Amino acid sequence: AAGVIQSPRHLIKEKRETATLKCYPIPRHDTVYWYQQGPGQDPQFLISFYEKMQSDKGSIPDRFSAQQFSDYHSELNMSSLELGDSALYFCASSATSAAGGSTDTQYFGPGTRLTVL
Amino acid sequence: AQSVTQLDSHVSVSEGTPVLLRCNYSSSYSPSLFWYVQHPNKGLQLLLKYTSAATLVKGINGFEAEFKKSETSFHLTKPSAHMSDAAEYFCVVSDLTSGTYKYIFGTGTRLKVLA
């Protein structure tokens, strides 16, 4: 079965550079979530999109932005990178419920490991 | 607000002995609860989920969890640990906002399996 695809899997950047992470949800999943997992930490919710509109926002820095495109893939753009942005970034997707809106089960991609030097 | 508390940050068991990973939840309504497993440098894999259909939930790889409303608990168990079970386990509650469900993670329990 198709899973969530994230690219790149590993990314190394210098401080103050920019990074773009991509997420391709499971086919026919129209909701995408982004999470950040720092070293030894639990994942923290950043932002979510449903039907290409932002649906919820968590602890996402103003330096970060994200969007969902017409094909439902999503990109997380990170600018002015800081050392503290080094983390594993997960994307997850969920399907649409029969009543509209999302179902509550999320399927995670393998993550993008970002290292900021 | 929704939250989960994992009561043990580390658990060590011998191979072939039972596993118990503890999770308590706090929710203002009937929650959706999940257990995910994360092997080193890997993504998050869904083990099982509770959504009020049955209080005892069976998952993959022999794991199961029991929802106890009176104790606000959702502990994960397995009768016999295998070396491959060594990983980080996260208890998760979902929070519905604007038609989508964000996840709130517990702090994780690292399971070590001794030979």
PDB file of C-alpha atoms in Angstrom, chain B residues 2-79:
ATOM      1  CA  GLN B   2      -6.646  17.174  25.809  1.00  0.00           C
ATOM      2  CA  SER B   3      -3.491  15.636  27.213  1.00  0.00           C
ATOM      3  CA  VAL B   4      -1.803  12.320  27.849  1.00  0.00           C
ATOM      4  CA  THR B   5       0.745  11.377  30.470  1.00  0.00           C
ATOM      5  CA  GLN B   6       3.070   8.464  30.053  1.00  0.00           C
ATOM      6  CA  LEU B   7       4.026   7.362  33.513  1.00  0.00           C
ATOM      7  CA  ASP B   8       7.365   5.743  32.709  1.00  0.00           C
ATOM      8  CA  SER B   9      10.096   7.222  30.560  1.00  0.00           C
ATOM      9  CA  HIS B  10      11.998   3.912  30.453  1.00  0.00           C
ATOM     10  CA  VAL B  11      10.856   0.312  30.868  1.00  0.00           C
ATOM     11  CA  SER B  12      13.119  -2.743  30.788  1.00  0.00           C
ATOM     12  CA  VAL B  13      11.826  -6.287  30.442  1.00  0.00           C
ATOM     13  CA  SER B  14      13.378  -9.628  29.692  1.00  0.00           C
ATOM     14  CA  GLU B  15      12.600 -11.326  26.415  1.00  0.00           C
ATOM     15  CA  GLY B  16       9.527 -13.522  26.792  1.00  0.00           C
ATOM     16  CA  THR B  17       8.097 -11.613  29.773  1.00  0.00           C
ATOM     17  CA  PRO B  18       5.025  -9.361  29.717  1.00  0.00           C
ATOM     18  CA  VAL B  19       5.174  -5.712  28.713  1.00  0.00           C
ATOM     19  CA  LEU B  20       3.156  -2.949  30.384  1.00  0.00           C
ATOM     20  CA  LEU B  21       3.455   0.659  29.196  1.00  0.00           C
ATOM     21  CA  ARG B  22       1.252   3.053  31.117  1.00  0.00           C
ATOM     22  CA  CYS B  23      -0.695   6.027  29.811  1.00  0.00           C
ATOM     23  CA  ASN B  24      -3.249   8.261  31.496  1.00  0.00           C
ATOM     24  CA  TYR B  25      -5.335  10.747  29.576  1.00  0.00           C
ATOM     25  CA  SER B  26      -7.234  13.919  30.273  1.00  0.00           C
ATOM     26  CA  SER B  27     -10.131  14.834  28.037  1.00  0.00           C
ATOM     27  CA  SER B  28     -13.281  16.890  28.241  1.00  0.00           C
ATOM     28  CA  TYR B  29     -15.096  14.448  25.974  1.00  0.00           C
ATOM     29  CA  SER B  30     -14.813  10.839  24.854  1.00  0.00           C
ATOM     30  CA  PRO B  31     -11.326  10.752  23.410  1.00  0.00           C
ATOM     31  CA  SER B  32      -9.718   9.022  20.480  1.00  0.00           C
ATOM     32  CA  LEU B  33      -6.539   7.431  21.788  1.00  0.00           C
ATOM     33  CA  PHE B  34      -3.667   5.832  19.947  1.00  0.00           C
ATOM     34  CA  TRP B  35      -0.389   4.059  20.532  1.00  0.00           C
ATOM     35  CA  TYR B  36       2.436   4.571  18.060  1.00  0.00           C
ATOM     36  CA  VAL B  37       5.850   2.943  17.980  1.00  0.00           C
ATOM     37  CA  GLN B  38       9.044   4.549  16.745  1.00  0.00           C
ATOM     38  CA  HIS B  39      12.117   2.435  16.109  1.00  0.00           C
ATOM     39  CA  PRO B  40      15.481   4.223  16.117  1.00  0.00           C
ATOM     40  CA  ASN B  41      15.786   6.698  13.264  1.00  0.00           C
ATOM     41  CA  LYS B  42      12.466   5.562  11.851  1.00  0.00           C
ATOM     42  CA  GLY B  43       9.003   7.023  11.417  1.00  0.00           C
ATOM     43  CA  LEU B  44       5.937   6.510  13.574  1.00  0.00           C
ATOM     44  CA  GLN B  45       3.944   3.345  13.093  1.00  0.00           C
ATOM     45  CA  LEU B  46       0.379   2.975  14.330  1.00  0.00           C
ATOM     46  CA  LEU B  47       0.018   0.094  16.791  1.00  0.00           C
ATOM     47  CA  LEU B  48      -3.633   0.488  17.694  1.00  0.00           C
ATOM     48  CA  LYS B  49      -6.414   3.004  18.272  1.00  0.00           C
ATOM     49  CA  TYR B  50      -9.402   3.367  20.580  1.00  0.00           C
ATOM     50  CA  THR B  51     -12.533   5.095  19.370  1.00  0.00           C
ATOM     51  CA  SER B  52     -15.234   3.876  21.794  1.00  0.00           C
ATOM     52  CA  ALA B  53     -16.320   0.787  19.852  1.00  0.00           C
ATOM     53  CA  ALA B  54     -14.680  -1.597  22.330  1.00  0.00           C
ATOM     54  CA  THR B  55     -12.699  -0.985  25.497  1.00  0.00           C
ATOM     55  CA  LEU B  56     -10.147  -3.711  24.722  1.00  0.00           C
ATOM     56  CA  VAL B  57      -8.325  -2.900  21.539  1.00  0.00           C
ATOM     57  CA  LYS B  58      -6.077  -5.328  19.718  1.00  0.00           C
ATOM     58  CA  GLY B  59      -3.266  -4.019  17.599  1.00  0.00           C
ATOM     59  CA  ILE B  60      -0.416  -5.262  15.510  1.00  0.00           C
ATOM     60  CA  ASN B  61       2.479  -7.432  16.664  1.00  0.00           C
ATOM     61  CA  GLY B  62       0.533  -8.887  19.596  1.00  0.00           C
ATOM     62  CA  PHE B  63      -0.027  -5.590  21.401  1.00  0.00           C
ATOM     63  CA  GLU B  64      -3.316  -4.618  22.974  1.00  0.00           C
ATOM     64  CA  ALA B  65      -4.612  -1.802  25.133  1.00  0.00           C
ATOM     65  CA  GLU B  66      -7.557  -1.419  27.473  1.00  0.00           C
ATOM     66  CA  PHE B  67      -9.496   1.814  27.819  1.00  0.00           C
ATOM     67  CA  LYS B  68     -10.624   2.367  31.413  1.00  0.00           C
ATOM     68  CA  LYS B  69     -12.751   5.462  31.778  1.00  0.00           C
ATOM     69  CA  SER B  70     -12.948   5.204  35.565  1.00  0.00           C
ATOM     70  CA  GLU B  71      -9.161   5.313  35.762  1.00  0.00           C
ATOM     71  CA  THR B  72      -8.652   7.575  32.708  1.00  0.00           C
ATOM     72  CA  SER B  73      -6.080   5.073  31.523  1.00  0.00           C
ATOM     73  CA  PHE B  74      -5.100   3.465  28.240  1.00  0.00           C
ATOM     74  CA  HIS B  75      -2.252   1.120  29.086  1.00  0.00           C
ATOM     75  CA  LEU B  76      -0.448  -0.879  26.411  1.00  0.00           C
ATOM     76  CA  THR B  77       0.358  -4.528  27.037  1.00  0.00           C
ATOM     77  CA  LYS B  78       1.917  -7.500  25.340  1.00  0.00           C
ATOM     78  CA  PRO B  79       2.043 -10.999  26.847  1.00  0.00           C
TER      79      PRO B  79
END
